[in-house]
Amino acid sequence: MNLTEMNKALQWLRDKYAVKADGTLVASAPDSIGADASLKLENGTSAALLPWRPERRFIELKKLIDGKTLEGVSTLRFAAMSAEQSLEKLLYRELDLCEYLGESPIVSTFAVISGKTANVIVKLADGKSCSVECSGALPLGTEEMDRHEIIARRGIACDRVVDTQVPQSSIYQFTANGEKRYTDTDTELFGFSNAEILLIRAAFEVLRYPELVEVWNKADARLLRMTEKTLATEKNAAPAYFAEEK
């Protein structure tokens, strides 16, 4: 992660769109289970980043819910697998997506864990059920894989193409040195990895909408608690319960 170049890109976006607020991306602590970077604002305030929220596929899923294209959402089925991300880090993100796409706070969780993998049952305050599968046990060098499916009384939506088992790339290059893949996801941030692009975009969202600082910081604190308590449920042999926060 090249923070110097990422901050240059962030300032370029800020200047291009005449955003007055200013801030700098700062690397998170090595043991952090949240995003890999936070945003330090010019007034000294630190803003937690939730870089998956501004990601296009999740924006589109949320539009389907908000626009009532999906009627009577009842179940969320999420899966996230990685060779590099820890189980805690994966679960942190997926729990946030449960609340964000489910549009209701989590009230209870229960996990069954084996090594670096976990199956979690999540209940939302409005009655929706979520099934979350996380694994940090993929072989090294394997591309991260995830899938997010929303099941409703009328309609089903997913962030992957029907019958797709692994993420697809836009261009495949087969050479004497092996296979290379290319997928451009942002027309303004060429040259950055997808993870870097998401962090830059999340930081830019905070600069554009300063009210997100409080919202995301509050969500981060809640997610840290929920992740810790969820992973402890198997050892405790009892679900973890969470109060609805206003």
Short mmCIF file of C-alpha atoms in Angstrom, two decimals:
data_model
loop_
_atom_site.label_atom_id
_atom_site.label_comp_id
_atom_site.label_asym_id
_atom_site.label_seq_id
_atom_site.Cartn_x
_atom_site.Cartn_y
_atom_site.Cartn_z
CA MET A 1 0.00 0.00 0.00
CA ASN A 2 1.64 3.21 -1.24
CA LEU A 3 0.21 5.88 1.05
CA THR A 4 2.26 8.66 -0.56
CA GLU A 5 0.73 8.08 -4.00
CA MET A 6 -2.70 7.42 -2.49
CA ASN A 7 -2.64 10.78 -0.70
CA LYS A 8 -1.59 12.50 -3.94
CA ALA A 9 -4.61 10.93 -5.65
CA LEU A 10 -6.86 11.98 -2.77
CA GLN A 11 -5.68 15.58 -3.06
CA TRP A 12 -6.17 15.44 -6.85
CA LEU A 13 -9.80 14.37 -6.35
CA ARG A 14 -10.25 17.08 -3.72
CA ASP A 15 -8.94 19.77 -6.07
CA LYS A 16 -10.88 18.48 -9.09
CA TYR A 17 -14.22 18.58 -7.29
CA ALA A 18 -13.45 21.68 -5.19
CA VAL A 19 -13.93 19.94 -1.86
CA LYS A 20 -12.94 22.28 0.97
CA ALA A 21 -12.27 19.73 3.72
CA ASP A 22 -8.75 18.32 3.83
CA GLY A 23 -7.24 15.18 5.29
CA THR A 24 -4.50 12.56 4.99
CA LEU A 25 -4.65 8.78 4.80
CA VAL A 26 -2.74 7.15 7.67
CA ALA A 27 -1.88 3.45 7.96
CA SER A 28 -3.76 1.54 10.64
CA ALA A 29 -1.96 -0.38 13.37
CA PRO A 30 -0.71 -3.82 12.23
CA ASP A 31 -3.14 -5.59 14.58
CA SER A 32 -6.16 -3.54 13.49
CA ILE A 33 -9.12 -5.56 12.24
CA GLY A 34 -10.74 -2.57 10.57
CA ALA A 35 -9.68 -0.91 7.31
CA ASP A 36 -5.98 -0.77 6.46
CA ALA A 37 -5.98 3.02 6.78
CA SER A 38 -7.88 5.80 8.51
CA LEU A 39 -8.30 9.47 7.58
CA LYS A 40 -6.70 12.16 9.70
CA LEU A 41 -8.54 15.43 9.16
CA GLU A 42 -6.89 18.86 9.27
CA ASN A 43 -8.51 19.58 12.65
CA GLY A 44 -6.78 16.53 14.13
CA THR A 45 -9.87 14.30 14.16
CA SER A 46 -9.36 10.70 13.04
CA ALA A 47 -12.07 9.11 10.92
CA ALA A 48 -12.47 5.35 10.61
CA LEU A 49 -12.99 4.22 7.02
CA LEU A 50 -15.50 1.65 5.78
CA PRO A 51 -14.17 1.35 2.21
CA TRP A 52 -16.64 -1.32 1.07
CA ARG A 53 -19.63 0.99 1.50
CA PRO A 54 -18.77 3.26 -1.48
CA GLU A 55 -17.94 0.19 -3.61
CA ARG A 56 -20.10 0.14 -6.74
CA ARG A 57 -21.51 -3.37 -6.32
CA PHE A 58 -22.77 -2.64 -2.82
CA ILE A 59 -24.16 0.73 -3.88
CA GLU A 60 -26.16 -1.05 -6.59
CA LEU A 61 -27.40 -3.73 -4.20
CA LYS A 62 -28.57 -1.04 -1.80
CA LYS A 63 -30.36 0.77 -4.62
CA LEU A 64 -32.33 -2.40 -5.37
CA ILE A 65 -33.48 -2.47 -1.75
CA ASP A 66 -34.15 1.26 -1.37
CA GLY A 67 -35.96 1.43 -4.72
CA LYS A 68 -38.20 -1.53 -3.77
CA THR A 69 -37.02 -3.59 -6.74
CA LEU A 70 -36.58 -6.27 -4.10
CA GLU A 71 -39.75 -6.55 -2.04
CA GLY A 72 -39.83 -8.09 1.41
CA VAL A 73 -36.12 -8.81 1.97
CA SER A 74 -35.84 -11.70 4.42
CA THR A 75 -32.39 -13.26 4.16
CA LEU A 76 -28.82 -12.20 3.47
CA ARG A 77 -26.26 -14.85 2.46
CA PHE A 78 -22.67 -13.63 2.57
CA ALA A 79 -19.34 -15.39 2.07
CA ALA A 80 -15.79 -14.01 2.18
CA MET A 81 -12.57 -15.99 1.76
CA SER A 82 -8.98 -14.76 1.73
CA ALA A 83 -5.40 -15.92 1.86
CA GLU A 84 -4.11 -12.74 3.52
CA GLN A 85 -6.94 -11.28 5.60
CA SER A 86 -7.51 -12.56 9.11
CA LEU A 87 -10.80 -14.13 10.17
CA GLU A 88 -11.42 -11.13 12.44
CA LYS A 89 -10.88 -8.66 9.60
CA LEU A 90 -13.21 -10.52 7.25
CA LEU A 91 -15.94 -10.82 9.87
CA TYR A 92 -15.65 -7.11 10.75
CA ARG A 93 -16.48 -6.21 7.14
CA GLU A 94 -19.26 -8.75 6.69
CA LEU A 95 -21.02 -7.73 9.91
CA ASP A 96 -21.00 -4.14 8.72
CA LEU A 97 -22.46 -5.18 5.37
CA CYS A 98 -25.20 -7.09 7.21
CA GLU A 99 -26.31 -3.87 8.92
CA TYR A 100 -25.67 -1.63 5.90
CA LEU A 101 -27.47 -3.73 3.28
CA GLY A 102 -29.96 -5.16 5.77
CA GLU A 103 -30.81 -1.60 6.89
CA SER A 104 -31.29 -2.76 10.46
CA PRO A 105 -28.96 -3.16 13.47
CA ILE A 106 -27.65 -6.57 14.50
CA VAL A 107 -29.25 -7.86 17.70
CA SER A 108 -27.65 -11.31 17.99
CA THR A 109 -24.90 -13.50 16.52
CA PHE A 110 -23.63 -17.04 16.96
CA ALA A 111 -20.50 -18.51 15.37
CA VAL A 112 -19.17 -22.01 14.76
CA ILE A 113 -15.41 -21.78 14.26
CA SER A 114 -12.80 -24.22 12.97
CA GLY A 115 -9.28 -22.86 12.70
CA LYS A 116 -9.37 -19.87 10.36
CA THR A 117 -12.95 -20.44 9.20
CA ALA A 118 -16.27 -19.49 10.72
CA ASN A 119 -19.97 -19.87 9.98
CA VAL A 120 -22.04 -17.17 11.65
CA ILE A 121 -25.78 -16.78 12.07
CA VAL A 122 -26.81 -13.14 12.44
CA LYS A 123 -30.21 -11.77 13.43
CA LEU A 124 -31.26 -8.20 12.63
CA ALA A 125 -33.64 -6.11 14.70
CA ASP A 126 -36.36 -6.13 12.03
CA GLY A 127 -36.35 -9.93 11.80
CA LYS A 128 -34.04 -10.49 8.83
CA SER A 129 -31.67 -13.46 9.06
CA CYS A 130 -28.08 -13.40 7.80
CA SER A 131 -25.78 -16.30 7.06
CA VAL A 132 -22.10 -15.32 7.00
CA GLU A 133 -19.24 -17.63 5.97
CA CYS A 134 -15.69 -16.35 6.50
CA SER A 135 -12.37 -18.05 5.86
CA GLY A 136 -8.81 -16.83 6.10
CA ALA A 137 -7.46 -20.22 5.04
CA LEU A 138 -7.09 -19.90 1.26
CA PRO A 139 -3.66 -20.93 -0.09
CA LEU A 140 -1.16 -18.08 -0.34
CA GLY A 141 -1.33 -16.33 -3.70
CA THR A 142 -5.03 -17.09 -4.17
CA GLU A 143 -7.19 -14.12 -5.10
CA GLU A 144 -9.73 -13.08 -2.48
CA MET A 145 -13.23 -14.40 -3.16
CA ASP A 146 -16.56 -13.23 -1.84
CA ARG A 147 -20.24 -13.35 -2.67
CA HIS A 148 -23.21 -11.38 -1.32
CA GLU A 149 -26.75 -12.56 -2.03
CA ILE A 150 -29.99 -10.90 -0.94
CA ILE A 151 -33.16 -12.99 -0.90
CA ALA A 152 -36.56 -11.31 -0.83
CA ARG A 153 -40.23 -12.26 -1.08
CA ARG A 154 -40.06 -10.93 -4.63
CA GLY A 155 -36.64 -11.16 -6.21
CA ILE A 156 -33.08 -12.23 -5.52
CA ALA A 157 -29.99 -10.04 -6.03
CA CYS A 158 -26.30 -10.92 -5.98
CA ASP A 159 -23.03 -9.09 -6.54
CA ARG A 160 -21.76 -11.94 -8.70
CA VAL A 161 -22.96 -13.19 -12.07
CA VAL A 162 -25.33 -16.17 -11.88
CA ASP A 163 -23.43 -19.46 -11.42
CA THR A 164 -20.11 -17.63 -10.95
CA GLN A 165 -17.93 -19.38 -8.38
CA VAL A 166 -14.90 -17.05 -8.47
CA PRO A 167 -14.55 -13.32 -9.29
CA GLN A 168 -14.10 -12.63 -12.99
CA SER A 169 -11.54 -10.26 -14.51
CA SER A 170 -12.02 -7.99 -17.53
CA ILE A 171 -8.87 -9.09 -19.37
CA TYR A 172 -6.87 -12.32 -19.16
CA GLN A 173 -3.31 -12.43 -20.50
CA PHE A 174 -1.63 -15.81 -20.94
CA THR A 175 2.14 -15.51 -21.30
CA ALA A 176 5.27 -17.63 -20.95
CA ASN A 177 5.54 -16.28 -17.40
CA GLY A 178 2.03 -17.36 -16.48
CA GLU A 179 -1.41 -15.82 -16.33
CA LYS A 180 -2.07 -12.14 -15.65
CA ARG A 181 -5.45 -10.51 -15.04
CA TYR A 182 -6.57 -6.92 -15.38
CA THR A 183 -9.75 -5.26 -14.14
CA ASP A 184 -10.16 -1.48 -14.08
CA THR A 185 -12.86 -0.43 -11.62
CA ASP A 186 -12.30 3.34 -11.48
CA THR A 187 -11.88 5.73 -14.41
CA GLU A 188 -10.02 8.30 -12.31
CA LEU A 189 -7.62 6.14 -10.29
CA PHE A 190 -5.63 4.06 -12.75
CA GLY A 191 -2.54 2.30 -11.44
CA PHE A 192 -3.86 1.53 -7.96
CA SER A 193 -4.95 -1.85 -6.65
CA ASN A 194 -8.63 -2.36 -5.95
CA ALA A 195 -8.00 -2.17 -2.19
CA GLU A 196 -6.15 1.13 -2.59
CA ILE A 197 -8.90 2.56 -4.79
CA LEU A 198 -11.56 1.70 -2.21
CA LEU A 199 -9.60 3.41 0.56
CA ILE A 200 -9.07 6.55 -1.53
CA ARG A 201 -12.75 6.69 -2.44
CA ALA A 202 -13.83 6.13 1.17
CA ALA A 203 -11.54 8.94 2.35
CA PHE A 204 -12.92 11.21 -0.38
CA GLU A 205 -16.49 10.41 0.72
CA VAL A 206 -15.60 11.56 4.25
CA LEU A 207 -14.12 14.80 2.89
CA ARG A 208 -17.23 15.42 0.80
CA TYR A 209 -19.66 14.54 3.56
CA PRO A 210 -18.11 15.44 6.97
CA GLU A 211 -21.14 14.02 8.79
CA LEU A 212 -19.76 10.56 7.93
CA VAL A 213 -16.96 11.04 10.48
CA GLU A 214 -19.32 10.52 13.42
CA VAL A 215 -21.37 7.86 11.64
CA TRP A 216 -18.38 5.73 10.61
CA ASN A 217 -16.50 6.19 13.91
CA LYS A 218 -19.59 5.02 15.77
CA ALA A 219 -19.98 2.06 13.39
CA ASP A 220 -16.30 1.15 13.81
CA ALA A 221 -16.54 1.08 17.62
CA ARG A 222 -19.67 -1.08 17.42
CA LEU A 223 -18.10 -3.46 14.88
CA LEU A 224 -15.02 -3.97 17.03
CA ARG A 225 -17.24 -5.03 19.94
CA MET A 226 -19.48 -7.22 17.80
CA THR A 227 -16.58 -9.00 16.12
CA GLU A 228 -14.92 -9.82 19.43
CA LYS A 229 -18.13 -11.03 21.06
CA THR A 230 -19.19 -13.01 17.98
CA LEU A 231 -15.92 -14.95 17.87
CA ALA A 232 -16.34 -15.75 21.57
CA THR A 233 -19.81 -17.27 21.14
CA GLU A 234 -18.61 -20.77 20.31
CA LYS A 235 -16.40 -20.94 23.41
CA ASN A 236 -19.24 -19.52 25.51
CA ALA A 237 -21.74 -21.91 23.86
CA ALA A 238 -24.28 -19.09 23.76
CA PRO A 239 -25.28 -16.35 21.29
CA ALA A 240 -24.03 -12.81 21.71
CA TYR A 241 -26.72 -10.15 22.09
CA PHE A 242 -26.41 -6.49 21.16
CA ALA A 243 -28.58 -3.53 22.06
CA GLU A 244 -29.97 -1.38 19.25
CA GLU A 245 -27.93 1.82 19.19
CA LYS A 246 -29.64 5.06 18.30
#
